[in-house]
Short mmCIF file of C-alpha atoms in Angstrom, two decimals:
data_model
loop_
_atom_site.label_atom_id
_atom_site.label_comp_id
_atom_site.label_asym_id
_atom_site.label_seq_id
_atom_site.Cartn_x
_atom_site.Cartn_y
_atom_site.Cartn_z
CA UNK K 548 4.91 14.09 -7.10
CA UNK K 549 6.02 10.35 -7.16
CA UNK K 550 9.54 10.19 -9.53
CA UNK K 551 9.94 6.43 -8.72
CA UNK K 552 7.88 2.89 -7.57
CA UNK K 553 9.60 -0.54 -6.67
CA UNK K 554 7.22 -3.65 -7.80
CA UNK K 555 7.70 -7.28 -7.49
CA UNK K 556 6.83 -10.16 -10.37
CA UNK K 557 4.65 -12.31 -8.78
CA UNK K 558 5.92 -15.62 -8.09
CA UNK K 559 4.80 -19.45 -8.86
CA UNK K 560 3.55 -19.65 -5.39
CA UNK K 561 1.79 -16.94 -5.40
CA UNK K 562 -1.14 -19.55 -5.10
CA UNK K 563 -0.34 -20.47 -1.66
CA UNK K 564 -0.22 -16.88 -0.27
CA UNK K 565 -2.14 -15.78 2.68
CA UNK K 566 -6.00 -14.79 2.47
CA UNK K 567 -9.00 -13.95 4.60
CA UNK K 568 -11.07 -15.50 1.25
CA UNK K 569 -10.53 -18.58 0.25
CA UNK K 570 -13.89 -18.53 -0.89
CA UNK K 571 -13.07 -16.30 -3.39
CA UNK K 572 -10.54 -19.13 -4.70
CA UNK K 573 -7.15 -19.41 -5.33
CA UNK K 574 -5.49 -17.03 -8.19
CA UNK K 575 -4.68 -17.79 -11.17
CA UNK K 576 -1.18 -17.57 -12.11
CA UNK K 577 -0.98 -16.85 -15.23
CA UNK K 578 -3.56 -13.85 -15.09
CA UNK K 579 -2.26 -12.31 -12.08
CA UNK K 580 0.90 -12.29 -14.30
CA UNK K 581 -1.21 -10.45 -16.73
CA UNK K 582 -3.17 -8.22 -14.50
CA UNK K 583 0.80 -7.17 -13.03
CA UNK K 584 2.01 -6.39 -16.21
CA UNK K 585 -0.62 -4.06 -16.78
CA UNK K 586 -0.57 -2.45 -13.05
CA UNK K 587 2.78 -1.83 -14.34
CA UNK K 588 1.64 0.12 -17.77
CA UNK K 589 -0.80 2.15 -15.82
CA UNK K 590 2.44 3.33 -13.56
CA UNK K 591 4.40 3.82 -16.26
CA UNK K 592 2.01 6.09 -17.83
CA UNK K 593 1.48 7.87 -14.76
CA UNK K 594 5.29 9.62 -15.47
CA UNK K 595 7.21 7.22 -12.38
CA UNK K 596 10.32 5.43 -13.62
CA UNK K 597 9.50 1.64 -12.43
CA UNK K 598 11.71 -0.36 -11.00
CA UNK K 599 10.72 -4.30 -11.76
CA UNK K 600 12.15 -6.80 -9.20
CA UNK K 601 12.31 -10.58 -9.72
CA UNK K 602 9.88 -12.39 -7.98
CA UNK K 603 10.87 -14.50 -4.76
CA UNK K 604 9.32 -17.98 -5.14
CA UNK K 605 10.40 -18.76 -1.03
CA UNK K 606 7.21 -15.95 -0.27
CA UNK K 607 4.39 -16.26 -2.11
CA UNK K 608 3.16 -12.98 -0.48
CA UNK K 609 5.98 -10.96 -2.27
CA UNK K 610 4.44 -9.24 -5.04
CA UNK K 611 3.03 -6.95 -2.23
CA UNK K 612 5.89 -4.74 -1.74
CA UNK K 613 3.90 -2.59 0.10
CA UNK K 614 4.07 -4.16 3.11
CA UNK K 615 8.09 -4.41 2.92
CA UNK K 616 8.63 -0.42 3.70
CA UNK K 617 7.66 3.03 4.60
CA UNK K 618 9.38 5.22 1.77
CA UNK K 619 9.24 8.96 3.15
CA UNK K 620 11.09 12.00 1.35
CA UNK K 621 13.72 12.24 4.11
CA UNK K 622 14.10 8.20 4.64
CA UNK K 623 13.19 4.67 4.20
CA UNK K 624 11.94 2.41 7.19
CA UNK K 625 12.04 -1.09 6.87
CA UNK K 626 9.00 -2.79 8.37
CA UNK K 627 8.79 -6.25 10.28
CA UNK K 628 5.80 -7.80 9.05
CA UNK K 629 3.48 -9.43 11.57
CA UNK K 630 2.91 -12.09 9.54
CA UNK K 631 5.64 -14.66 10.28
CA UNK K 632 5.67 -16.12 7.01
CA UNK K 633 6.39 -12.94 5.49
CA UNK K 634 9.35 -11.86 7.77
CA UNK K 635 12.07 -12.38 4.96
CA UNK K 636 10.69 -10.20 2.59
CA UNK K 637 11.40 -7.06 4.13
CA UNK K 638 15.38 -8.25 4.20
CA UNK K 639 14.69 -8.88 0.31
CA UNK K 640 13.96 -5.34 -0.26
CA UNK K 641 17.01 -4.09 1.62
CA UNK K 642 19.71 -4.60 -1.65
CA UNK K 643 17.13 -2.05 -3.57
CA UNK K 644 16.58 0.27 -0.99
CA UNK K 645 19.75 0.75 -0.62
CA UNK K 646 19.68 1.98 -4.64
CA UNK K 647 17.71 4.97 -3.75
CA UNK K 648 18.22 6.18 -0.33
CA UNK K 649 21.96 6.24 1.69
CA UNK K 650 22.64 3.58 4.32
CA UNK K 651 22.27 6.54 7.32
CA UNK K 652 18.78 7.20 5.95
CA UNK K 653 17.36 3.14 6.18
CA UNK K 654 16.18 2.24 9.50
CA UNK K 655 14.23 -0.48 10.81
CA UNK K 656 11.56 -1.48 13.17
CA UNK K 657 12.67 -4.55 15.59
CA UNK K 658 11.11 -7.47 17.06
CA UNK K 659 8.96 -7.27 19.17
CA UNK K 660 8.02 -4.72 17.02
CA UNK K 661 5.56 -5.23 14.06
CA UNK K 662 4.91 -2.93 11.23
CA UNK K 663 3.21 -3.89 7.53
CA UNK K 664 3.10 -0.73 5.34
CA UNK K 665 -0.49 -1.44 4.49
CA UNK K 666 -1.40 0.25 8.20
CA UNK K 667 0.61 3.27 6.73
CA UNK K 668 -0.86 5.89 5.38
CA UNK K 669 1.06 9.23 4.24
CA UNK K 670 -0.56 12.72 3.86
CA UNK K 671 2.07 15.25 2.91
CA UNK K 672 4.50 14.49 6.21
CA UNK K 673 1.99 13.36 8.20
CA UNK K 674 1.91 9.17 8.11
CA UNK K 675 -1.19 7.64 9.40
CA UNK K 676 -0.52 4.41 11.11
CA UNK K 677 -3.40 1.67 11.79
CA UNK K 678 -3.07 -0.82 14.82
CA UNK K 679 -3.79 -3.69 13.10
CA UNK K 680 -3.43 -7.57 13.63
CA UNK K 681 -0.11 -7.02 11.79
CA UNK K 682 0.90 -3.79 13.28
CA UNK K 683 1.62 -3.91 16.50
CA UNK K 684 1.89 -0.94 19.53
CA UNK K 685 5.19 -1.56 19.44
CA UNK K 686 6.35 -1.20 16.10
CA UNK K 687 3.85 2.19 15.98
CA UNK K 688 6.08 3.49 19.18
CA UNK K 689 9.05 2.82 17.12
CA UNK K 690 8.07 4.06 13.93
CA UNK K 691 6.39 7.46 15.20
CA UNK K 692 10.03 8.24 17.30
CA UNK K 693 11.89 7.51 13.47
CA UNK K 694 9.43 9.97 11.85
CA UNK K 695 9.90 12.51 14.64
CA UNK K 696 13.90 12.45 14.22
CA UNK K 697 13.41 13.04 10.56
CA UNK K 698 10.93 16.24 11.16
CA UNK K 699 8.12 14.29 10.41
CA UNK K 700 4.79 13.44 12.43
CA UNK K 701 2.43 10.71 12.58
CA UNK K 702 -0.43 9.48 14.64
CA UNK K 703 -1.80 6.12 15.56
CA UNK K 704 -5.39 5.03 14.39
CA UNK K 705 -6.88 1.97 15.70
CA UNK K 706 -8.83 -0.71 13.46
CA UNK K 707 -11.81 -2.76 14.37
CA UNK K 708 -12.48 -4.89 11.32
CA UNK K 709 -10.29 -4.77 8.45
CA UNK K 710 -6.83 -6.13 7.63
CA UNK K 711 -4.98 -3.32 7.33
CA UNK K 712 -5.48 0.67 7.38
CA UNK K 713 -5.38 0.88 3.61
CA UNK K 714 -7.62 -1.76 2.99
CA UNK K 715 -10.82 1.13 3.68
CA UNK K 716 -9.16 4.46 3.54
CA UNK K 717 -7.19 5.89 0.91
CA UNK K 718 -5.42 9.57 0.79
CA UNK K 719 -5.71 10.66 -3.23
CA UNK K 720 -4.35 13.78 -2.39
CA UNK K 721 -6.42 17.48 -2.53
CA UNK K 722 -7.42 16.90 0.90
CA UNK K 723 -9.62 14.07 -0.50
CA UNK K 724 -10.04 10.37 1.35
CA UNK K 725 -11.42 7.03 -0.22
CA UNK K 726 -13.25 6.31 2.63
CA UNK K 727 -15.20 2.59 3.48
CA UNK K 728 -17.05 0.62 6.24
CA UNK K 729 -15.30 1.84 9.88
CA UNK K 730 -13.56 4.77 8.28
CA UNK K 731 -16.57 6.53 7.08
CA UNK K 732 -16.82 8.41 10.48
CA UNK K 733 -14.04 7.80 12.33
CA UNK K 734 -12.81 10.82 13.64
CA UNK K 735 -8.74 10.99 13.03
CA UNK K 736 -10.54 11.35 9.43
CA UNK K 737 -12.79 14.54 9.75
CA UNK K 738 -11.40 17.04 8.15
CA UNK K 739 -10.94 15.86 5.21
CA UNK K 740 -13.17 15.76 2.01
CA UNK K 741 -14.72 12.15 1.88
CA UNK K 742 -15.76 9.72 -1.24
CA UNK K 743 -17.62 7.56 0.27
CA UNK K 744 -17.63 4.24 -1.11
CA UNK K 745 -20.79 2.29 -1.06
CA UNK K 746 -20.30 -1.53 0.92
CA UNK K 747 -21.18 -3.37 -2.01
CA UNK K 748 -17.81 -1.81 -3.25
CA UNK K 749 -15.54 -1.52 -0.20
CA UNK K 750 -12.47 -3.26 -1.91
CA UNK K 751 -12.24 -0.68 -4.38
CA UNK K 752 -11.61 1.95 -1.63
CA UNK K 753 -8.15 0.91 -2.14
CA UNK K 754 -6.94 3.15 -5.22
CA UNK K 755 -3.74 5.44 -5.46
CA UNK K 756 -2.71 8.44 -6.74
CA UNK K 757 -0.11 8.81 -8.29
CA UNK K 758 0.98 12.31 -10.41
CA UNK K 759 -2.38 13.80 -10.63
CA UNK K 760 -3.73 10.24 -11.83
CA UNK K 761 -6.01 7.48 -9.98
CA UNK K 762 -5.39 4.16 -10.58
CA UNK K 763 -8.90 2.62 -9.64
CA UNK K 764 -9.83 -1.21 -9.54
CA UNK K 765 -11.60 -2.39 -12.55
CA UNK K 766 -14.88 -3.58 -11.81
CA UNK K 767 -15.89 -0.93 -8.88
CA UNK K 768 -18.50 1.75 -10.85
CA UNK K 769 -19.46 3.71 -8.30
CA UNK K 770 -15.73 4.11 -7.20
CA UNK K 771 -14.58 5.00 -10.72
CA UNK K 772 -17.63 7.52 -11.28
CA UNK K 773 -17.16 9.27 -7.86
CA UNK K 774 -13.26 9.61 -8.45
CA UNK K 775 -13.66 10.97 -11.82
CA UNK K 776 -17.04 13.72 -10.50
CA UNK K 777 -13.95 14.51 -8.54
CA UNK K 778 -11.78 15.88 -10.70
CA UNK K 779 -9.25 13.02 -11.35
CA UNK K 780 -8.20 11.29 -14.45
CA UNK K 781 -9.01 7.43 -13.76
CA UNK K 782 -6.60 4.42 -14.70
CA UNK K 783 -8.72 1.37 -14.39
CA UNK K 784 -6.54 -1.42 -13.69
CA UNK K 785 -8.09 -5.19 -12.62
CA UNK K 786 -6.65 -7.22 -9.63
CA UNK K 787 -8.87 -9.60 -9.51
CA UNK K 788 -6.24 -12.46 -8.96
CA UNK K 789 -4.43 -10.26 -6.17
CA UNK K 790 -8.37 -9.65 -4.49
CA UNK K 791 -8.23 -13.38 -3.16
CA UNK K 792 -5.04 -12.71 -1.49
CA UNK K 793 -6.53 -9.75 0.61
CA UNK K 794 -4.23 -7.48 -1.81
CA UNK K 795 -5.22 -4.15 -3.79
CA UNK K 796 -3.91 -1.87 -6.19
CA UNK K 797 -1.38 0.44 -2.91
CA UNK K 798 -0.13 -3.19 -1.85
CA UNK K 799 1.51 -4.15 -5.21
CA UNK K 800 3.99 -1.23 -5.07
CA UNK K 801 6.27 1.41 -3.16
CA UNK K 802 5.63 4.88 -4.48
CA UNK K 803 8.07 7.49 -3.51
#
């Protein structure tokens, strides 16, 4: 169970952040302020205190936290994002990390190391870690030696078309994977019980679970049926403004 999540206002520039989509346009502002607002409601309700930090006009990437850290029971590992304009955020986050976990228990991947906590995927102590454009064999080397000191495992997976790991698979806990596109039958994946989600609908692969909830993306029907035949109490939340960035619904926050 999740007891706390770290989230970032989105800032002004938030219009200039990085996508793979500009044909879906650029956001607006003053929805995605909306939309975060209620991501924020849905955590709330999900029983996580939410801590609400003040959004960082010098990245307009920010909001997605994500990205920022690995937050494990036993430590907290600062990434270094393979996007270069996004290097600074992770330095950001350090001040509030430091708020939850002691300064032995923060460590860090370095250059020429790259890590984004979208290619990061936890089940129980096991973290899944995608080799991505942003995630680098490096920065897997060094983050699979800081789980191993801390008793915990994880294994690489390799990506052939998306962004980032999370973008097309998604642990919602019960042994049970959001699965999309490439991950469908990959086999690092096969044990698990798979929803399958439908290519018309791959971005809404990305939900989370959080405290026996799913918060799903508003607008995905098939993904929101399928969760809920599962067993799970759906949160529909909309991030449409945060879609033309390349972000979901696990980038906008650190859960731990």
């Amino acid at each position: 169970m999740f007891q706390n999540v770290i989230v970032r206002k989105p800032a002004r520039s938030l219009v200039e952040g990085i996508t793979s989509a500009p044909e879906l346009g650029r956001p607006d502002y003053d929805l995605a302020v909306k939309q975060h607002q209620a991501y924020r409601e849905a955590l709330a309700a999900c029983g996580v205190k939410v801590r609400v930090l003040e959004p960082l006009e010098a990245y307009p990437d920010s909001c997605f936290v994500e990205d920022t850290a690995v937050l494990t029971r036993h430590c907290a590992i600062v990434s270094n994002p393979g996007a270069a304009s996004r290097n600074g955020e992770a330095r950001e986050m350090l001040p509030t990390l430091r708020e939850f976990f002691p300064p032995e228990r923060i460590e860090s991947i370095q250059t020429p190391g790259t890590l984004e906590g979208g290619d990061v995927m936890m089940v129980g102590d096991h973290f899944y870690v995608g080799r991505s454009a942003r995630t680098n064999e490096e920065g897997i080397r060094q983050f699979l030696a800081i789980l191993n000191r801390y008793g915990l495992t994880g294994s690489e997976v390799p990506l052939e078309k998306v962004l980032h790991l999370k973008t097309g698979v998604n642990y919602i806990e019960n042994d049970t994977l959001l699965v999309s596109g490439e991950f469908v039958d990959k086999p690092e994946f096969r044990r698990f019980r798979k929803i399958v989600v439908p290519p018309e609908e791959a971005y809404g692969a990305n939900c989370i679970w959080v405290n026996d909830r799913v918060l799903v993306p508003l607008g995905y029907p098939t993904v929101e049926r399928e969760v809920r035949k599962a067993g799970y109490e759906v949160l529909l939340t909309d991030t449409s403004e945060y879609r033309k960035l390349d972000g979901g619904l696990s980038c906008l926050s650190l859960r731990f």
